[in-house]
Amino acid sequence: MILIGQYDSPFVRRVGIALTLLGLPFEHRPWSTFGDAGMIRPISPLTRVPVLVVDGVALTDSHLILAQLDEMAPPGRALMPADPAARLAARRLLGLATGLAETAVSLFYEKVLHDSPSPLLVERRGGQVAATAEVLETAAAAAATPFLCGAAITHADIALAAAMRFVTEAHPGLLDLAALPALARRCAALEAMEAFQAIRQPFIPPS
């Protein structure tokens, strides 16, 4: 398999972490959608990342990619809970975490790709990030297990850490981490794991 994209993207990173946790071998091509668009476009006409090439087939949406990886996982190793109630809870938190990441990416591009960013949009996106982080803080504080939805790590945990790392690096000061202690503790514990240490890079703004 070939994973295309840079690890400062929360979406590329969560795919890379999932591949690593599942023990699925892959080649990483750290291509940028700005600097390397000419190499990405023949594989992904949307010129978006992540792209995961599986048996010659290019998958271009992180949700679909991770669903594919769960199907390829060794027995009992899928990164979504088998229990229906836990799986539903994980999907809720996964949606919030990926939505947080999507909103933070949108906010970044609004600020850097426009000569005059929309104050209304900047305020709205910032409010969305803050409100979602508060809900995730409540969930992180309420979880009495090592991970958000039980004793085993899930896609919700991975997405949470990837999203929060992006927010703090791309938008310094946007979130008051002192007001999100449970979230900060869980993300720090996740970032200390070997897979998270292996799949990371500092945020590189597009040029």
mmCIF file of C-alpha atoms in Angstrom, residues 137 140-141 180-191:
data_model
loop_
_atom_site.group_PDB
_atom_site.id
_atom_site.type_symbol
_atom_site.label_atom_id
_atom_site.label_comp_id
_atom_site.label_asym_id
_atom_site.label_seq_id
_atom_site.Cartn_x
_atom_site.Cartn_y
_atom_site.Cartn_z
ATOM 1 C CA GLU A 137 -13.678 17.764 26.953
ATOM 2 C CA ALA A 140 -12.900 12.889 27.806
ATOM 3 C CA ALA A 141 -13.614 13.684 31.448
ATOM 4 C CA LEU A 180 -9.658 21.552 28.678
ATOM 5 C CA PRO A 181 -7.640 19.485 31.173
ATOM 6 C CA ALA A 182 -9.168 16.063 30.454
ATOM 7 C CA LEU A 183 -8.773 16.572 26.726
ATOM 8 C CA ALA A 184 -5.179 17.746 27.142
ATOM 9 C CA ARG A 185 -4.302 14.750 29.346
ATOM 10 C CA ARG A 186 -5.791 12.204 26.953
ATOM 11 C CA CYS A 187 -4.122 13.764 23.927
ATOM 12 C CA ALA A 188 -0.775 13.853 25.734
ATOM 13 C CA ALA A 189 -1.118 10.152 26.612
ATOM 14 C CA LEU A 190 -1.981 9.296 23.013
ATOM 15 C CA GLU A 191 0.871 11.381 21.614
#
